[in-house]
Amino acid sequence: MTGTISFYLSLIPLLSSIFATTVTSNPIARRAEPAAKPGFNRIWYEDWGHKNGITHNWVFDLGTSYPGQVAQWGTGEIQTYTNKTENIKIVNKVLWITPKKLKDAKGKITWTSGRIESRRGSQWACPDGKKLLVEASIKLGSAGEAQQKGIWPAFWMLGDVFRGQGYKGWPEVGEIDIMESVNGMRQTWGLVHCGIYDGQIPIRGPCNEPDGKGGFIKGIGRGLWHTYGIEIDRTSKNWKTEKITWIINGVRRHSVTGAQINNATAWDFLAHKKMFVLLNVAVGGGFPNGVEPGNALTPFSTTIDGDSVGMQVDWVGVWQQA
């Protein structure tokens, strides 16, 4: 979710260059507690039941950029993030993030939405020789694709050094996109970003920036609960054979290894250093534009707002191998 507009505009060739798998397991038909994880200890958990609500474990990202940093969150998205309940709220212990479309007296349309990140102090690294799991139970909006052009929900992580540097240093700080989906499509992406990208030369560095490395998964049912997660596995104690694996409903989908990144420093940021979690629904920008024919600018006139194009989150958890 963090990066340059050209990153997302370049995703069309990515669709054919990274492998895809199809979800064949049954989706979660109702809200459910996390599955038992033998051999793991839960070290952080959010089920939206705290008396302090969202701010118990999270901070709001507001406006159109981090303070003093790249406009439109670096991706060309057009919404303004707020902490208003029309955009982000808790209902019956479920987080709802809802994009809203506004029209002024002159007919100009603007969008608002919600974005949060785990509080400082809530960031995690996988210890050497162990595994780390990060998962969330998420339901994506069930409206048709024509009504969701430009809608871009995401569950992802950024290297905590990004905050320490004043929200500077992408993609060197490392990014793991656990789940991204655009335009109401029945598929999600799972990618990593790392190394250096100066916005000038496409496809460079250990993570092939601005594309990133990873895969996409087809057949994701909308309007149903799915558990999305990643496992960082450092049990080999050799950075080249360590791996990050994307998991949906308990089924492993695709992985990226240290050897595939082939850069010890970049892999260190991705798999060894602390990361924090983000949840948001963006509107417009390079990614949803880039998967449309001719890189058409989204959202379209057919794009609607409201809960049927938003994202619901039942729980988020972090587990570490005992």
PDB file of C-alpha atoms in Angstrom:
ATOM      1  CA  MET A   1       0.000   0.000   0.000  1.00  0.00           C
ATOM      2  CA  THR A   2       2.951   2.329   0.417  1.00  0.00           C
ATOM      3  CA  GLY A   3       5.010   3.247  -2.606  1.00  0.00           C
ATOM      4  CA  THR A   4       4.863   5.143  -5.848  1.00  0.00           C
ATOM      5  CA  ILE A   5       2.049   5.515  -8.343  1.00  0.00           C
ATOM      6  CA  SER A   6       4.162   3.828 -11.002  1.00  0.00           C
ATOM      7  CA  PHE A   7       4.369   0.731  -8.821  1.00  0.00           C
ATOM      8  CA  TYR A   8       0.691   0.039  -9.180  1.00  0.00           C
ATOM      9  CA  LEU A   9       0.523   1.066 -12.828  1.00  0.00           C
ATOM     10  CA  SER A  10       3.058  -1.676 -13.532  1.00  0.00           C
ATOM     11  CA  LEU A  11       0.963  -4.477 -12.051  1.00  0.00           C
ATOM     12  CA  ILE A  12      -0.537  -5.583 -15.380  1.00  0.00           C
ATOM     13  CA  PRO A  13       2.657  -7.400 -16.442  1.00  0.00           C
ATOM     14  CA  LEU A  14       2.890  -8.700 -12.901  1.00  0.00           C
ATOM     15  CA  LEU A  15      -0.365 -10.603 -13.361  1.00  0.00           C
ATOM     16  CA  SER A  16       1.260 -12.836 -15.939  1.00  0.00           C
ATOM     17  CA  SER A  17       4.702 -13.039 -14.365  1.00  0.00           C
ATOM     18  CA  ILE A  18       3.793 -14.298 -10.897  1.00  0.00           C
ATOM     19  CA  PHE A  19       1.972 -17.540 -10.376  1.00  0.00           C
ATOM     20  CA  ALA A  20      -1.624 -17.729  -9.248  1.00  0.00           C
ATOM     21  CA  THR A  21      -3.530 -20.330  -7.287  1.00  0.00           C
ATOM     22  CA  THR A  22      -7.242 -20.879  -6.824  1.00  0.00           C
ATOM     23  CA  VAL A  23      -8.900 -21.140  -3.439  1.00  0.00           C
ATOM     24  CA  THR A  24     -10.616 -24.512  -3.259  1.00  0.00           C
ATOM     25  CA  SER A  25     -11.167 -24.822   0.486  1.00  0.00           C
ATOM     26  CA  ASN A  26     -14.479 -23.786   1.979  1.00  0.00           C
ATOM     27  CA  PRO A  27     -14.628 -20.152   3.084  1.00  0.00           C
ATOM     28  CA  ILE A  28     -15.648 -19.316   6.620  1.00  0.00           C
ATOM     29  CA  ALA A  29     -19.421 -18.984   6.411  1.00  0.00           C
ATOM     30  CA  ARG A  30     -19.695 -17.210   9.756  1.00  0.00           C
ATOM     31  CA  ARG A  31     -17.528 -15.438  12.296  1.00  0.00           C
ATOM     32  CA  ALA A  32     -15.239 -17.837  14.113  1.00  0.00           C
ATOM     33  CA  GLU A  33     -12.487 -17.676  16.700  1.00  0.00           C
ATOM     34  CA  PRO A  34      -8.956 -18.340  15.421  1.00  0.00           C
ATOM     35  CA  ALA A  35      -8.153 -21.996  14.828  1.00  0.00           C
ATOM     36  CA  ALA A  36      -6.006 -23.707  17.451  1.00  0.00           C
ATOM     37  CA  LYS A  37      -2.292 -23.354  16.727  1.00  0.00           C
ATOM     38  CA  PRO A  38      -0.449 -26.166  18.535  1.00  0.00           C
ATOM     39  CA  GLY A  39       3.115 -25.244  19.366  1.00  0.00           C
ATOM     40  CA  PHE A  40       2.441 -21.496  19.168  1.00  0.00           C
ATOM     41  CA  ASN A  41       1.801 -18.850  21.816  1.00  0.00           C
ATOM     42  CA  ARG A  42      -0.531 -15.960  21.069  1.00  0.00           C
ATOM     43  CA  ILE A  43       1.448 -12.793  21.797  1.00  0.00           C
ATOM     44  CA  TRP A  44      -1.059 -10.166  20.625  1.00  0.00           C
ATOM     45  CA  TYR A  45      -4.752 -10.235  19.837  1.00  0.00           C
ATOM     46  CA  GLU A  46      -7.521  -7.823  18.862  1.00  0.00           C
ATOM     47  CA  ASP A  47     -11.205  -8.722  18.911  1.00  0.00           C
ATOM     48  CA  TRP A  48     -12.595  -5.165  19.169  1.00  0.00           C
ATOM     49  CA  GLY A  49     -14.103  -5.754  22.602  1.00  0.00           C
ATOM     50  CA  HIS A  50     -12.140  -3.150  24.585  1.00  0.00           C
ATOM     51  CA  LYS A  51     -13.914  -0.342  26.382  1.00  0.00           C
ATOM     52  CA  ASN A  52     -11.553   2.123  24.669  1.00  0.00           C
ATOM     53  CA  GLY A  53     -12.648   0.836  21.285  1.00  0.00           C
ATOM     54  CA  ILE A  54     -10.366   1.244  18.295  1.00  0.00           C
ATOM     55  CA  THR A  55      -7.813   3.386  20.095  1.00  0.00           C
ATOM     56  CA  HIS A  56      -7.055   0.669  22.655  1.00  0.00           C
ATOM     57  CA  ASN A  57      -4.633  -1.024  20.237  1.00  0.00           C
ATOM     58  CA  TRP A  58      -4.580   1.254  17.198  1.00  0.00           C
ATOM     59  CA  VAL A  59      -3.945   4.777  15.987  1.00  0.00           C
ATOM     60  CA  PHE A  60      -5.800   6.456  13.148  1.00  0.00           C
ATOM     61  CA  ASP A  61      -3.954   7.506  10.020  1.00  0.00           C
ATOM     62  CA  LEU A  62      -5.690  10.707   8.938  1.00  0.00           C
ATOM     63  CA  GLY A  63      -5.816  12.905   5.868  1.00  0.00           C
ATOM     64  CA  THR A  64      -4.071  12.249   2.586  1.00  0.00           C
ATOM     65  CA  SER A  65      -0.504  11.438   3.714  1.00  0.00           C
ATOM     66  CA  TYR A  66       1.743  10.909   6.687  1.00  0.00           C
ATOM     67  CA  PRO A  67       2.772  14.324   8.082  1.00  0.00           C
ATOM     68  CA  GLY A  68       5.032  16.041   5.583  1.00  0.00           C
ATOM     69  CA  GLN A  69       5.406  12.941   3.418  1.00  0.00           C
ATOM     70  CA  VAL A  70       4.358  11.860  -0.079  1.00  0.00           C
ATOM     71  CA  ALA A  71       0.901  13.058  -1.127  1.00  0.00           C
ATOM     72  CA  GLN A  72      -1.980  10.641  -1.674  1.00  0.00           C
ATOM     73  CA  TRP A  73      -0.119   8.089   0.483  1.00  0.00           C
ATOM     74  CA  GLY A  74       2.359   7.619  -2.365  1.00  0.00           C
ATOM     75  CA  THR A  75      -0.069   5.544  -4.421  1.00  0.00           C
ATOM     76  CA  GLY A  76      -2.348   8.097  -6.081  1.00  0.00           C
ATOM     77  CA  GLU A  77      -5.387   7.094  -4.024  1.00  0.00           C
ATOM     78  CA  ILE A  78      -7.953   9.879  -3.807  1.00  0.00           C
ATOM     79  CA  GLN A  79      -9.758   9.421  -0.491  1.00  0.00           C
ATOM     80  CA  THR A  80      -9.225  11.378   2.724  1.00  0.00           C
ATOM     81  CA  TYR A  81      -8.917   9.176   5.806  1.00  0.00           C
ATOM     82  CA  THR A  82     -10.968  10.179   8.848  1.00  0.00           C
ATOM     83  CA  ASN A  83     -11.788   8.811  12.304  1.00  0.00           C
ATOM     84  CA  LYS A  84     -15.512   9.466  11.838  1.00  0.00           C
ATOM     85  CA  THR A  85     -17.892   6.610  12.574  1.00  0.00           C
ATOM     86  CA  GLU A  86     -19.319   6.872   9.069  1.00  0.00           C
ATOM     87  CA  ASN A  87     -15.904   5.636   7.866  1.00  0.00           C
ATOM     88  CA  ILE A  88     -14.611   3.445  10.681  1.00  0.00           C
ATOM     89  CA  LYS A  89     -16.439   1.981  13.669  1.00  0.00           C
ATOM     90  CA  ILE A  90     -17.010  -1.103  15.815  1.00  0.00           C
ATOM     91  CA  VAL A  91     -20.370  -2.873  15.595  1.00  0.00           C
ATOM     92  CA  ASN A  92     -20.976  -6.014  17.690  1.00  0.00           C
ATOM     93  CA  LYS A  93     -17.227  -6.535  18.131  1.00  0.00           C
ATOM     94  CA  VAL A  94     -16.506  -6.233  14.412  1.00  0.00           C
ATOM     95  CA  LEU A  95     -14.466  -3.429  12.857  1.00  0.00           C
ATOM     96  CA  TRP A  96     -16.170  -1.828   9.858  1.00  0.00           C
ATOM     97  CA  ILE A  97     -14.174   0.318   7.410  1.00  0.00           C
ATOM     98  CA  THR A  98     -16.525   2.030   4.960  1.00  0.00           C
ATOM     99  CA  PRO A  99     -15.662   4.339   2.053  1.00  0.00           C
ATOM    100  CA  LYS A 100     -18.111   7.209   1.614  1.00  0.00           C
ATOM    101  CA  LYS A 101     -18.781   9.353  -1.453  1.00  0.00           C
ATOM    102  CA  LEU A 102     -19.610  13.019  -0.973  1.00  0.00           C
ATOM    103  CA  LYS A 103     -20.881  15.601  -3.444  1.00  0.00           C
ATOM    104  CA  ASP A 104     -20.612  19.341  -2.851  1.00  0.00           C
ATOM    105  CA  ALA A 105     -22.958  22.075  -4.038  1.00  0.00           C
ATOM    106  CA  LYS A 106     -21.106  22.293  -7.352  1.00  0.00           C
ATOM    107  CA  GLY A 107     -21.398  18.562  -7.947  1.00  0.00           C
ATOM    108  CA  LYS A 108     -17.744  17.782  -7.201  1.00  0.00           C
ATOM    109  CA  ILE A 109     -17.316  14.279  -5.792  1.00  0.00           C
ATOM    110  CA  THR A 110     -14.869  13.464  -3.008  1.00  0.00           C
ATOM    111  CA  TRP A 111     -14.286  10.311  -0.984  1.00  0.00           C
ATOM    112  CA  THR A 112     -13.501   9.520   2.639  1.00  0.00           C
ATOM    113  CA  SER A 113     -12.529   6.243   4.273  1.00  0.00           C
ATOM    114  CA  GLY A 114     -10.643   4.741   7.230  1.00  0.00           C
ATOM    115  CA  ARG A 115      -7.118   3.515   7.956  1.00  0.00           C
ATOM    116  CA  ILE A 116      -5.494   2.361  11.202  1.00  0.00           C
ATOM    117  CA  GLU A 117      -2.128   0.993  12.274  1.00  0.00           C
ATOM    118  CA  SER A 118      -1.126  -0.867  15.428  1.00  0.00           C
ATOM    119  CA  ARG A 119       0.149   1.389  18.192  1.00  0.00           C
ATOM    120  CA  ARG A 120       3.825   2.008  18.835  1.00  0.00           C
ATOM    121  CA  GLY A 121       4.901  -0.840  21.052  1.00  0.00           C
ATOM    122  CA  SER A 122       2.720  -3.221  19.043  1.00  0.00           C
ATOM    123  CA  GLN A 123       5.161  -4.473  16.445  1.00  0.00           C
ATOM    124  CA  TRP A 124       6.728  -7.880  16.103  1.00  0.00           C
ATOM    125  CA  ALA A 125       9.733  -9.730  14.721  1.00  0.00           C
ATOM    126  CA  CYS A 126      10.252 -13.423  14.148  1.00  0.00           C
ATOM    127  CA  PRO A 127      13.070 -14.725  16.400  1.00  0.00           C
ATOM    128  CA  ASP A 128      15.896 -16.719  14.857  1.00  0.00           C
ATOM    129  CA  GLY A 129      15.021 -20.402  14.703  1.00  0.00           C
ATOM    130  CA  LYS A 130      11.255 -19.866  15.131  1.00  0.00           C
ATOM    131  CA  LYS A 131       8.068 -19.050  13.229  1.00  0.00           C
ATOM    132  CA  LEU A 132       5.754 -16.049  13.475  1.00  0.00           C
ATOM    133  CA  LEU A 133       2.100 -16.043  12.339  1.00  0.00           C
ATOM    134  CA  VAL A 134       0.016 -12.927  11.642  1.00  0.00           C
ATOM    135  CA  GLU A 135      -3.649 -13.498  10.751  1.00  0.00           C
ATOM    136  CA  ALA A 136      -6.988 -11.721  10.519  1.00  0.00           C
ATOM    137  CA  SER A 137     -10.574 -12.753   9.850  1.00  0.00           C
ATOM    138  CA  ILE A 138     -11.881 -10.447   7.124  1.00  0.00           C
ATOM    139  CA  LYS A 139     -15.021 -10.059   5.028  1.00  0.00           C
ATOM    140  CA  LEU A 140     -14.776  -8.052   1.804  1.00  0.00           C
ATOM    141  CA  GLY A 141     -17.710  -6.107   0.361  1.00  0.00           C
ATOM    142  CA  SER A 142     -20.159  -8.175  -1.670  1.00  0.00           C
ATOM    143  CA  ALA A 143     -21.242  -5.563  -4.242  1.00  0.00           C
ATOM    144  CA  GLY A 144     -20.648  -6.400  -7.903  1.00  0.00           C
ATOM    145  CA  GLU A 145     -17.423  -5.526  -9.671  1.00  0.00           C
ATOM    146  CA  ALA A 146     -19.008  -2.652 -11.611  1.00  0.00           C
ATOM    147  CA  GLN A 147     -19.958  -1.074  -8.274  1.00  0.00           C
ATOM    148  CA  GLN A 148     -16.499  -1.523  -6.732  1.00  0.00           C
ATOM    149  CA  LYS A 149     -14.209  -0.055  -9.365  1.00  0.00           C
ATOM    150  CA  GLY A 150     -11.491   1.778  -7.435  1.00  0.00           C
ATOM    151  CA  ILE A 151     -12.229   0.203  -4.037  1.00  0.00           C
ATOM    152  CA  TRP A 152      -8.998  -1.145  -2.512  1.00  0.00           C
ATOM    153  CA  PRO A 153      -9.103  -2.926   0.887  1.00  0.00           C
ATOM    154  CA  ALA A 154      -5.861  -4.135   2.474  1.00  0.00           C
ATOM    155  CA  PHE A 155      -4.374  -5.964   5.481  1.00  0.00           C
ATOM    156  CA  TRP A 156      -0.617  -5.438   5.534  1.00  0.00           C
ATOM    157  CA  MET A 157       2.588  -4.762   7.494  1.00  0.00           C
ATOM    158  CA  LEU A 158       5.403  -2.229   7.370  1.00  0.00           C
ATOM    159  CA  GLY A 159       8.860  -2.280   8.929  1.00  0.00           C
ATOM    160  CA  ASP A 160       8.759  -0.400  12.226  1.00  0.00           C
ATOM    161  CA  VAL A 161      11.892   1.548  11.309  1.00  0.00           C
ATOM    162  CA  PHE A 162       9.568   3.405   8.906  1.00  0.00           C
ATOM    163  CA  ARG A 163       7.923   5.098  11.901  1.00  0.00           C
ATOM    164  CA  GLY A 164      11.252   5.685  13.600  1.00  0.00           C
ATOM    165  CA  GLN A 165      12.522   7.506  10.525  1.00  0.00           C
ATOM    166  CA  GLY A 166       9.544   9.851  10.373  1.00  0.00           C
ATOM    167  CA  TYR A 167       7.644   7.693   7.856  1.00  0.00           C
ATOM    168  CA  LYS A 168      10.515   7.711   5.402  1.00  0.00           C
ATOM    169  CA  GLY A 169      12.501   5.006   3.667  1.00  0.00           C
ATOM    170  CA  TRP A 170      10.051   2.932   1.637  1.00  0.00           C
ATOM    171  CA  PRO A 171      10.608   0.293   0.291  1.00  0.00           C
ATOM    172  CA  GLU A 172      13.891  -0.305   2.126  1.00  0.00           C
ATOM    173  CA  VAL A 173      12.029  -0.605   5.441  1.00  0.00           C
ATOM    174  CA  GLY A 174      10.175  -3.673   4.128  1.00  0.00           C
ATOM    175  CA  GLU A 175       6.492  -4.234   3.416  1.00  0.00           C
ATOM    176  CA  ILE A 176       4.430  -7.424   3.520  1.00  0.00           C
ATOM    177  CA  ASP A 177       1.014  -7.193   1.870  1.00  0.00           C
ATOM    178  CA  ILE A 178      -0.927 -10.000   3.540  1.00  0.00           C
ATOM    179  CA  MET A 179      -4.138  -9.292   1.633  1.00  0.00           C
ATOM    180  CA  GLU A 180      -4.914  -6.709  -1.014  1.00  0.00           C
ATOM    181  CA  SER A 181      -7.900  -6.771  -3.349  1.00  0.00           C
ATOM    182  CA  VAL A 182      -9.145  -4.244  -5.865  1.00  0.00           C
ATOM    183  CA  ASN A 183     -12.235  -3.430  -7.924  1.00  0.00           C
ATOM    184  CA  GLY A 184     -14.430  -6.108  -6.371  1.00  0.00           C
ATOM    185  CA  MET A 185     -12.385  -8.856  -8.027  1.00  0.00           C
ATOM    186  CA  ARG A 186     -12.630 -12.382  -6.655  1.00  0.00           C
ATOM    187  CA  GLN A 187      -8.904 -12.575  -6.016  1.00  0.00           C
ATOM    188  CA  THR A 188      -6.354 -11.213  -3.586  1.00  0.00           C
ATOM    189  CA  TRP A 189      -2.666 -10.375  -3.815  1.00  0.00           C
ATOM    190  CA  GLY A 190       0.123 -11.263  -1.386  1.00  0.00           C
ATOM    191  CA  LEU A 191       3.393  -9.446  -2.074  1.00  0.00           C
ATOM    192  CA  VAL A 192       6.582  -8.162  -0.467  1.00  0.00           C
ATOM    193  CA  HIS A 193       8.375  -4.887  -1.178  1.00  0.00           C
ATOM    194  CA  CYS A 194      11.984  -4.191  -0.255  1.00  0.00           C
ATOM    195  CA  GLY A 195      15.265  -2.664  -1.348  1.00  0.00           C
ATOM    196  CA  ILE A 196      15.522   0.654  -3.125  1.00  0.00           C
ATOM    197  CA  TYR A 197      13.289   2.322  -5.681  1.00  0.00           C
ATOM    198  CA  ASP A 198      13.869   5.862  -6.916  1.00  0.00           C
ATOM    199  CA  GLY A 199      10.755   6.145  -9.057  1.00  0.00           C
ATOM    200  CA  GLN A 200      12.769   6.390 -12.241  1.00  0.00           C
ATOM    201  CA  ILE A 201      13.832   2.927 -13.368  1.00  0.00           C
ATOM    202  CA  PRO A 202      11.148   0.201 -13.386  1.00  0.00           C
ATOM    203  CA  ILE A 203      11.715  -3.371 -12.239  1.00  0.00           C
ATOM    204  CA  ARG A 204      14.842  -3.166 -10.142  1.00  0.00           C
ATOM    205  CA  GLY A 205      16.340  -4.296  -6.880  1.00  0.00           C
ATOM    206  CA  PRO A 206      15.834  -7.466  -4.839  1.00  0.00           C
ATOM    207  CA  CYS A 207      12.032  -7.118  -4.783  1.00  0.00           C
ATOM    208  CA  ASN A 208      11.644  -6.148  -8.457  1.00  0.00           C
ATOM    209  CA  GLU A 209      10.343  -2.730  -7.511  1.00  0.00           C
ATOM    210  CA  PRO A 210       8.021  -1.210  -8.166  1.00  0.00           C
ATOM    211  CA  ASP A 211       6.155  -4.491  -8.763  1.00  0.00           C
ATOM    212  CA  GLY A 212       7.229  -6.373  -5.643  1.00  0.00           C
ATOM    213  CA  LYS A 213       7.484 -10.159  -5.397  1.00  0.00           C
ATOM    214  CA  GLY A 214       4.841 -12.692  -4.484  1.00  0.00           C
ATOM    215  CA  GLY A 215       1.634 -14.031  -5.994  1.00  0.00           C
ATOM    216  CA  PHE A 216      -2.117 -13.711  -6.284  1.00  0.00           C
ATOM    217  CA  ILE A 217      -4.913 -16.073  -5.353  1.00  0.00           C
ATOM    218  CA  LYS A 218      -8.084 -16.525  -7.397  1.00  0.00           C
ATOM    219  CA  GLY A 219     -11.535 -17.621  -6.312  1.00  0.00           C
ATOM    220  CA  ILE A 220     -11.975 -15.475  -3.199  1.00  0.00           C
ATOM    221  CA  GLY A 221     -15.664 -15.354  -2.317  1.00  0.00           C
ATOM    222  CA  ARG A 222     -16.946 -11.914  -1.365  1.00  0.00           C
ATOM    223  CA  GLY A 223     -19.369 -11.262   1.447  1.00  0.00           C
ATOM    224  CA  LEU A 224     -17.914 -14.263   3.327  1.00  0.00           C
ATOM    225  CA  TRP A 225     -15.449 -14.509   6.194  1.00  0.00           C
ATOM    226  CA  HIS A 226     -11.956 -15.648   5.220  1.00  0.00           C
ATOM    227  CA  THR A 227      -8.852 -15.914   7.392  1.00  0.00           C
ATOM    228  CA  TYR A 228      -5.845 -14.287   5.715  1.00  0.00           C
ATOM    229  CA  GLY A 229      -2.351 -14.653   7.125  1.00  0.00           C
ATOM    230  CA  ILE A 230       1.369 -14.945   6.661  1.00  0.00           C
ATOM    231  CA  GLU A 231       3.894 -17.207   8.316  1.00  0.00           C
ATOM    232  CA  ILE A 232       7.489 -16.085   8.654  1.00  0.00           C
ATOM    233  CA  ASP A 233       9.623 -19.226   9.010  1.00  0.00           C
ATOM    234  CA  ARG A 234      13.181 -18.889  10.306  1.00  0.00           C
ATOM    235  CA  THR A 235      13.562 -22.473  11.515  1.00  0.00           C
ATOM    236  CA  SER A 236      16.221 -23.317   8.915  1.00  0.00           C
ATOM    237  CA  LYS A 237      18.616 -20.814  10.544  1.00  0.00           C
ATOM    238  CA  ASN A 238      19.885 -19.945   7.076  1.00  0.00           C
ATOM    239  CA  TRP A 239      18.493 -16.717   5.681  1.00  0.00           C
ATOM    240  CA  LYS A 240      18.435 -18.032   2.118  1.00  0.00           C
ATOM    241  CA  THR A 241      16.118 -20.920   3.020  1.00  0.00           C
ATOM    242  CA  GLU A 242      13.916 -18.892   5.360  1.00  0.00           C
ATOM    243  CA  LYS A 243      10.528 -18.081   3.844  1.00  0.00           C
ATOM    244  CA  ILE A 244       7.365 -16.022   4.065  1.00  0.00           C
ATOM    245  CA  THR A 245       4.215 -17.991   3.216  1.00  0.00           C
ATOM    246  CA  TRP A 246       0.713 -16.646   2.521  1.00  0.00           C
ATOM    247  CA  ILE A 247      -2.140 -18.651   4.062  1.00  0.00           C
ATOM    248  CA  ILE A 248      -5.898 -18.431   3.401  1.00  0.00           C
ATOM    249  CA  ASN A 249      -8.342 -20.377   5.570  1.00  0.00           C
ATOM    250  CA  GLY A 250      -5.469 -22.497   6.849  1.00  0.00           C
ATOM    251  CA  VAL A 251      -4.271 -23.456   3.355  1.00  0.00           C
ATOM    252  CA  ARG A 252      -0.759 -22.435   2.257  1.00  0.00           C
ATOM    253  CA  ARG A 253      -0.860 -20.642  -1.068  1.00  0.00           C
ATOM    254  CA  HIS A 254       2.529 -19.293  -2.104  1.00  0.00           C
ATOM    255  CA  SER A 255       5.898 -18.389  -0.562  1.00  0.00           C
ATOM    256  CA  VAL A 256       8.885 -16.113  -1.039  1.00  0.00           C
ATOM    257  CA  THR A 257      12.301 -17.274   0.198  1.00  0.00           C
ATOM    258  CA  GLY A 258      15.428 -15.423   1.142  1.00  0.00           C
ATOM    259  CA  ALA A 259      17.157 -16.960  -1.865  1.00  0.00           C
ATOM    260  CA  GLN A 260      14.507 -15.467  -4.158  1.00  0.00           C
ATOM    261  CA  ILE A 261      15.129 -12.027  -2.683  1.00  0.00           C
ATOM    262  CA  ASN A 262      18.870 -12.792  -2.874  1.00  0.00           C
ATOM    263  CA  ASN A 263      19.881  -9.836  -0.737  1.00  0.00           C
ATOM    264  CA  ALA A 264      20.705 -10.359   2.944  1.00  0.00           C
ATOM    265  CA  THR A 265      19.966  -6.763   3.965  1.00  0.00           C
ATOM    266  CA  ALA A 266      16.603  -6.659   2.219  1.00  0.00           C
ATOM    267  CA  TRP A 267      15.614 -10.035   3.683  1.00  0.00           C
ATOM    268  CA  ASP A 268      16.634  -8.846   7.144  1.00  0.00           C
ATOM    269  CA  PHE A 269      14.097  -6.015   6.918  1.00  0.00           C
ATOM    270  CA  LEU A 270      11.377  -8.351   5.648  1.00  0.00           C
ATOM    271  CA  ALA A 271      11.827 -11.385   7.885  1.00  0.00           C
ATOM    272  CA  HIS A 272      13.986 -10.420  10.886  1.00  0.00           C
ATOM    273  CA  LYS A 273      13.060  -6.896  11.946  1.00  0.00           C
ATOM    274  CA  LYS A 274       9.907  -5.705  13.713  1.00  0.00           C
ATOM    275  CA  MET A 275       6.814  -4.797  11.705  1.00  0.00           C
ATOM    276  CA  PHE A 276       3.490  -3.175  12.550  1.00  0.00           C
ATOM    277  CA  VAL A 277       0.043  -3.984  11.144  1.00  0.00           C
ATOM    278  CA  LEU A 278      -2.268  -1.797   9.043  1.00  0.00           C
ATOM    279  CA  LEU A 279      -5.909  -2.100   7.961  1.00  0.00           C
ATOM    280  CA  ASN A 280      -7.534   0.249   5.449  1.00  0.00           C
ATOM    281  CA  VAL A 281      -9.819   0.703   2.471  1.00  0.00           C
ATOM    282  CA  ALA A 282      -8.402   3.071  -0.143  1.00  0.00           C
ATOM    283  CA  VAL A 283     -10.259   4.532  -3.133  1.00  0.00           C
ATOM    284  CA  GLY A 284      -8.656   4.970  -6.527  1.00  0.00           C
ATOM    285  CA  GLY A 285      -4.931   4.967  -7.179  1.00  0.00           C
ATOM    286  CA  GLY A 286      -2.386   3.134  -9.268  1.00  0.00           C
ATOM    287  CA  PHE A 287      -3.301  -0.429  -8.315  1.00  0.00           C
ATOM    288  CA  PRO A 288      -7.052  -0.340  -9.100  1.00  0.00           C
ATOM    289  CA  ASN A 289      -6.300   1.785 -12.167  1.00  0.00           C
ATOM    290  CA  GLY A 290      -3.547  -0.565 -13.308  1.00  0.00           C
ATOM    291  CA  VAL A 291      -5.721  -3.661 -13.509  1.00  0.00           C
ATOM    292  CA  GLU A 292      -8.324  -1.869 -15.648  1.00  0.00           C
ATOM    293  CA  PRO A 293      -8.064  -1.882 -19.466  1.00  0.00           C
ATOM    294  CA  GLY A 294      -6.010   1.074 -20.589  1.00  0.00           C
ATOM    295  CA  ASN A 295      -5.163   1.983 -16.975  1.00  0.00           C
ATOM    296  CA  ALA A 296      -8.541   3.689 -16.722  1.00  0.00           C
ATOM    297  CA  LEU A 297      -8.825   6.100 -13.824  1.00  0.00           C
ATOM    298  CA  THR A 298     -10.971   4.830 -10.971  1.00  0.00           C
ATOM    299  CA  PRO A 299     -13.409   5.179  -9.291  1.00  0.00           C
ATOM    300  CA  PHE A 300     -16.003   5.118 -12.084  1.00  0.00           C
ATOM    301  CA  SER A 301     -19.430   6.720 -12.135  1.00  0.00           C
ATOM    302  CA  THR A 302     -20.826   3.266 -11.340  1.00  0.00           C
ATOM    303  CA  THR A 303     -18.777   2.979  -8.147  1.00  0.00           C
ATOM    304  CA  ILE A 304     -20.915   3.082  -5.025  1.00  0.00           C
ATOM    305  CA  ASP A 305     -20.072   3.768  -1.415  1.00  0.00           C
ATOM    306  CA  GLY A 306     -21.296   2.167   1.784  1.00  0.00           C
ATOM    307  CA  ASP A 307     -20.948  -1.083   3.660  1.00  0.00           C
ATOM    308  CA  SER A 308     -21.327  -3.332   0.604  1.00  0.00           C
ATOM    309  CA  VAL A 309     -18.010  -2.041  -0.754  1.00  0.00           C
ATOM    310  CA  GLY A 310     -16.237  -1.820   2.586  1.00  0.00           C
ATOM    311  CA  MET A 311     -14.277  -4.277   4.712  1.00  0.00           C
ATOM    312  CA  GLN A 312     -15.151  -5.936   8.015  1.00  0.00           C
ATOM    313  CA  VAL A 313     -12.555  -7.345  10.416  1.00  0.00           C
ATOM    314  CA  ASP A 314     -13.532  -9.784  13.171  1.00  0.00           C
ATOM    315  CA  TRP A 315     -10.131 -10.288  14.785  1.00  0.00           C
ATOM    316  CA  VAL A 316      -6.403  -9.837  14.239  1.00  0.00           C
ATOM    317  CA  GLY A 317      -3.757 -11.929  15.972  1.00  0.00           C
ATOM    318  CA  VAL A 318      -0.014 -12.576  16.215  1.00  0.00           C
ATOM    319  CA  TRP A 319       1.375 -15.956  17.269  1.00  0.00           C
ATOM    320  CA  GLN A 320       4.982 -17.002  17.936  1.00  0.00           C
ATOM    321  CA  GLN A 321       6.309 -20.520  17.924  1.00  0.00           C
ATOM    322  CA  ALA A 322       6.936 -21.739  21.475  1.00  0.00           C
TER     323      ALA A 322
END
